[in-house]
XYZ file of C-alpha atoms in Angstrom:
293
model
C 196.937 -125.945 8.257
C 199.362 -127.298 5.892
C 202.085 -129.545 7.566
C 205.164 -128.527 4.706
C 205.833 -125.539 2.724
C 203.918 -123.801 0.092
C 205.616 -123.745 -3.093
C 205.108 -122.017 -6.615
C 206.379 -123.645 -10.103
C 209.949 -122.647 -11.127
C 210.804 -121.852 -7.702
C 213.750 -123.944 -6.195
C 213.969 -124.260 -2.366
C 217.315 -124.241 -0.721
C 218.966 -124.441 3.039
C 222.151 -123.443 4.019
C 224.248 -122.933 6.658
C 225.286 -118.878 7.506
C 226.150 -117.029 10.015
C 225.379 -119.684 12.607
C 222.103 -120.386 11.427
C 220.263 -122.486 8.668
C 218.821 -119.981 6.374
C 215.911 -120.910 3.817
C 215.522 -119.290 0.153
C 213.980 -119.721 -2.449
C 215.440 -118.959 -6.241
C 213.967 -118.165 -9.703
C 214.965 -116.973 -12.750
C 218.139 -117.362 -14.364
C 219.320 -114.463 -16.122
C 219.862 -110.834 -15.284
C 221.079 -109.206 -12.222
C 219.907 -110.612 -9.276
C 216.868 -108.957 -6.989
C 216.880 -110.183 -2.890
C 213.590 -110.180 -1.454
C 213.375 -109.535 2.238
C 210.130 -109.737 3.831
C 208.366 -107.995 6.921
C 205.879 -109.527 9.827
C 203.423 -111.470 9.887
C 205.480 -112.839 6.732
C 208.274 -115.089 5.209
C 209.484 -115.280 1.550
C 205.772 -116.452 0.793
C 204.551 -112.143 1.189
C 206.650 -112.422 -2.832
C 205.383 -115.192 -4.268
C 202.891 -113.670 -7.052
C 206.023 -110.727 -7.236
C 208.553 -113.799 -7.884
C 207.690 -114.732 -11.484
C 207.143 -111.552 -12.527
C 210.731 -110.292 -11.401
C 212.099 -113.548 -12.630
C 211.473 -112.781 -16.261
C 214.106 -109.998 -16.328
C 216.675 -110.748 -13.230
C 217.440 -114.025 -11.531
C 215.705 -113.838 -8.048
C 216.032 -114.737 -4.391
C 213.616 -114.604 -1.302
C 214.681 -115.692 1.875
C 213.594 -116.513 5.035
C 214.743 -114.436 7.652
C 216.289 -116.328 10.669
C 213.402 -116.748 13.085
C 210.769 -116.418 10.402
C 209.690 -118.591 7.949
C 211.738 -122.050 7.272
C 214.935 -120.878 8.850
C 216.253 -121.646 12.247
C 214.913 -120.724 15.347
C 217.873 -121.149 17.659
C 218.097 -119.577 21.243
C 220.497 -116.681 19.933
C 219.936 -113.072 18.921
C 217.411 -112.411 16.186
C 217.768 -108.680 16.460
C 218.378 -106.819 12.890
C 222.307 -106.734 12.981
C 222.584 -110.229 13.168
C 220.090 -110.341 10.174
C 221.996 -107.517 7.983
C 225.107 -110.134 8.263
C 222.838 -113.164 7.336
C 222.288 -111.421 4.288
C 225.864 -110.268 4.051
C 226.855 -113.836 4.076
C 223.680 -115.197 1.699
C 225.371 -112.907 -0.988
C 228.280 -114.759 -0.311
C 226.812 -117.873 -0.565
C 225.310 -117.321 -3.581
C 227.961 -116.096 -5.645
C 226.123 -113.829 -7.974
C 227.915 -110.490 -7.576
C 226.188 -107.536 -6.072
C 222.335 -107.500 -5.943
C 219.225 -105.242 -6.179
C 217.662 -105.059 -2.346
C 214.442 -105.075 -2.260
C 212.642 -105.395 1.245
C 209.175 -103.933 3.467
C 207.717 -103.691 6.594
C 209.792 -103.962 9.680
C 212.982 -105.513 7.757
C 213.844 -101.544 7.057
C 216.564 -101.359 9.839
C 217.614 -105.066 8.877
C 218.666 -103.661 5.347
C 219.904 -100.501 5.664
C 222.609 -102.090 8.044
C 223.175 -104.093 5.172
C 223.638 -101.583 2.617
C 225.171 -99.334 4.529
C 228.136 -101.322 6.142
C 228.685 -103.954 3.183
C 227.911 -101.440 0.288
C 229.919 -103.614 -2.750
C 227.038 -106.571 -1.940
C 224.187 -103.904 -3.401
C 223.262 -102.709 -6.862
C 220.380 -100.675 -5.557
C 217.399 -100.403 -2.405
C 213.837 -100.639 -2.847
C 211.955 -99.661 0.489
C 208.489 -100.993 0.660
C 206.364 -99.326 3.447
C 208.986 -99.409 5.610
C 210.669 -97.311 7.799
C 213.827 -96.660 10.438
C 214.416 -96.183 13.870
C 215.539 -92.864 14.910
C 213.709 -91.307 12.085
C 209.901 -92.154 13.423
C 209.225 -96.094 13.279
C 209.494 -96.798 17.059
C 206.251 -94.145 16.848
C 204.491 -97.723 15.732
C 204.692 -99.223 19.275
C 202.999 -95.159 20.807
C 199.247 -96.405 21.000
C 198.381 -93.686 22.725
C 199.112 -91.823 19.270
C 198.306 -94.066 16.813
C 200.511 -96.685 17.205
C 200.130 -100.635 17.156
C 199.242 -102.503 20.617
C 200.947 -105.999 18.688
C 204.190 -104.547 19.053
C 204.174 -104.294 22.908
C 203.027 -107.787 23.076
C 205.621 -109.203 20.671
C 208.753 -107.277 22.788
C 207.528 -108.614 26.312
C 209.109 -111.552 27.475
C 207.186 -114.822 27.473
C 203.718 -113.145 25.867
C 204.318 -114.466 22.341
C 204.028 -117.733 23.308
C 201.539 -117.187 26.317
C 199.230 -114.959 24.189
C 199.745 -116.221 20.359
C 200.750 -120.151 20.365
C 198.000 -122.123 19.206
C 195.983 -118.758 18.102
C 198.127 -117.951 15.150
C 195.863 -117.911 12.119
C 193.169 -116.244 14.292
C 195.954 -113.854 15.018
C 196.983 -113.559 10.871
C 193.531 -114.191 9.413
C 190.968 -111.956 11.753
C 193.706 -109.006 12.688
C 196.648 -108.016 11.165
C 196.091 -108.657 7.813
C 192.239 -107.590 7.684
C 193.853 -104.431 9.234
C 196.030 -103.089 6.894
C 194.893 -104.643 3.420
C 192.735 -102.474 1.073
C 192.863 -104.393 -1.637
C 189.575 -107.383 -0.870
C 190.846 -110.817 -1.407
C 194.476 -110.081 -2.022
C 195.161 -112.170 0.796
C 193.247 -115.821 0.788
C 192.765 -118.299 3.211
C 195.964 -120.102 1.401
C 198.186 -117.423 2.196
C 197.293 -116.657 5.717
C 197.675 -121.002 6.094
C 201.322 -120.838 4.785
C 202.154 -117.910 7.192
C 200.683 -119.382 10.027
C 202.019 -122.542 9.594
C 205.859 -121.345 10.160
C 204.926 -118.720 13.219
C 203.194 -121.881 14.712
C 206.678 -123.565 14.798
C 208.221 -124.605 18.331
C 210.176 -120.669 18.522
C 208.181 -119.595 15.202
C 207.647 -115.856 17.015
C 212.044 -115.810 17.591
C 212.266 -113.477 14.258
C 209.467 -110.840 14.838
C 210.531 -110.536 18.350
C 213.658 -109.736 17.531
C 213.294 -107.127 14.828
C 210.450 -105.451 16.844
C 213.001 -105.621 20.201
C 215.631 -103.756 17.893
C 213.187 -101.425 16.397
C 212.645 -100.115 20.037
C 216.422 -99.742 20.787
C 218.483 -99.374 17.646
C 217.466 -95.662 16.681
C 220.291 -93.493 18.199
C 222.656 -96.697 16.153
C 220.799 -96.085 12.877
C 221.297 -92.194 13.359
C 224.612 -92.602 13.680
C 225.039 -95.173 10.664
C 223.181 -93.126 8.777
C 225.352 -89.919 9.597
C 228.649 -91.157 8.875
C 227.589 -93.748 6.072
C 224.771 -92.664 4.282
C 223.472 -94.578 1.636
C 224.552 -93.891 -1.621
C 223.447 -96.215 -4.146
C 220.223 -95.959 -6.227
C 217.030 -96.335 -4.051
C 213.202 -96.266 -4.587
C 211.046 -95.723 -1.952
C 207.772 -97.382 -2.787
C 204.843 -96.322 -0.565
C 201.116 -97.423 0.151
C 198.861 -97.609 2.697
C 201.508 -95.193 4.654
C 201.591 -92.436 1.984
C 205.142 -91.126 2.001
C 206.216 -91.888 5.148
C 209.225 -94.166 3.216
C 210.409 -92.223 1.117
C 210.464 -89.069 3.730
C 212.304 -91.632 5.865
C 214.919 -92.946 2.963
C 215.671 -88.912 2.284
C 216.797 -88.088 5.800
C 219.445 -91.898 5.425
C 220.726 -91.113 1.496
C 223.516 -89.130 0.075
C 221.751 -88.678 -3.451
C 218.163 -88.681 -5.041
C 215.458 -91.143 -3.389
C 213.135 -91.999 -6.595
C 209.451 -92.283 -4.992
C 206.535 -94.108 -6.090
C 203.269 -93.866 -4.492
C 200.528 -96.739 -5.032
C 196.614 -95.403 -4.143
C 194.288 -97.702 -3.180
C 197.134 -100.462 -2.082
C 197.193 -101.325 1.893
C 200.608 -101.833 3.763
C 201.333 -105.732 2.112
C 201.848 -104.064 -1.743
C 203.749 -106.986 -2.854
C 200.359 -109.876 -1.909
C 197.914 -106.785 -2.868
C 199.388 -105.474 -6.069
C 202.261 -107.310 -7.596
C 201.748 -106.099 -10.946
C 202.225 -102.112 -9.626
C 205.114 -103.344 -8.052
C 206.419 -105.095 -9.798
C 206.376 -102.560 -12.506
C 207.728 -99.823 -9.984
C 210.677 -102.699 -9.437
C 211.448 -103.123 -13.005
C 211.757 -99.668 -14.099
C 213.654 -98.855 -11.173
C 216.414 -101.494 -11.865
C 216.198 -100.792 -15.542
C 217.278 -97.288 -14.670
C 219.988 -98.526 -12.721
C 221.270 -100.828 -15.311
C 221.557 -98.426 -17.928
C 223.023 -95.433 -15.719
């Protein structure tokens, strides 16, 4: 397992201090309205990096680390998707570039609709990637005897991360949850699954997921209410996959106006590592739109 982070040409790496916590990004591009990439578990800004380039030809990009995940800081504090919604409040800041097209998946759902919907001049636009909400049917994820996940139990109990997962964490990536949900074969190589374990195996490295999982299970009647007396009403594409239209039936019941939806067959639940051409099509004609409304 590779001791530093992965990297990809014409991406710059950067560090800095928000919110309380060191955040890590990564930028490309260098014209057009900026695109932030927020990723879901078991990932960090790596889940974009075949999406990057192709996103950077038209808009200036960013993918960041949430804090817990990735490169950022694992401090002893709250990792729970509030405190991430005003990480990326303040990365906007930081970054100076005016408001910016959202793009996130997976379990970051309730991260950036908190962001959209309480700092709404930051955002351009939302693009929801098999994701979902609590209060509107995610915490049905964690119900196995319906369906649901067992991993999510086991990341919300106190002390089992590290009891059940430390030292087992590309067994855990590698042989589970990514031969799980991918339906693409070979979309995800032995490179990729080294890059993500290599930051979950870091002293804390399990802080992030824990967090957004533990808010997942309690945050729904919060979300209901954000969502009833702020409803999101920029543009916003709801991209599904392996979940069918379980996104964009959850963006509809959160959004004031239309939800564009785009539906990719044959694509398991990490679109962006098994088809970043699709999306990254799906991406570009969505924020074309946008520009030109």
């Amino acid at each position: 397992m590779p001791a530093t982070n992965a990297t990809i040409p014409a991406v710059a790496h950067h560090t800095a201090a928000i919110n309380g916590a060191q955040i890590h990004y990564v930028t490309a591009g260098s014209t057009g309205s900026p695109v932030l990439l927020v990723h879901g578990f078991p990932e960090t800004w790596w889940a974009f990096h075949r999406l990057i380039p192709l996103l950077a030809e038209a808009h200036r990009v960013v993918a960041v680390d949430l804090r817990g995940f990735g490169d950022s800081s694992t401090a002893d504090d709250d990792h729970d998707s509030a405190t991430a919604a005003e990480d990326l409040h303040g990365l906007i800041e930081h970054l100076g570039w005016g408001r910016v097209h959202v793009t996130a998946q997976d379990i970051s759902g309730g991260t950036v609709f908190r962001l959209v919907a309480a700092h709404p001049q930051d955002v351009l636009s939302l693009t929801a990637i098999e994701t979902g909400l609590a209060g509107f049917g995610l915490e049905g994820l964690a119900d196995v005897t319906h369906g649901g996940s067992w991993h999510i139990g086991a990341l919300v109990a106190p002390g089992i991360p590290e009891l059940l997962f430390a030292g087992r964490e590309r067994e855990l990536l590698g042989r589970w949850a990514f031969p799980s949900m991918v339906a693409v074969a070979g979309s995800v190589t032995d490179a990729d699954v080294d890059e993500l374990a290599r930051t979950y195996a870091r002293p804390g490295g399990w802080r992030g997921a824990v967090g957004l999982y533990r808010s997942m299970l309690a945050e729904g009647e919060d979300l209901r209410a954000l969502a009833a007396s702020s409803p999101l009403t920029v543009p916003v594409l709801a991209v599904g996959a392996g979940g069918g239209s379980f996104t964009s039936a959850t963006l509809r019941q959160v959004t004031a106006g239309a939800v564009t939806a785009v539906q990719l067959d044959g694509v398991g639940h990490y679109v962006a590592l098994e088809a970043p051409d699709a999306l990254a099509a799906a991406i570009l004609g969505f924020t074309g739109s946008v520009a030109s409304a």
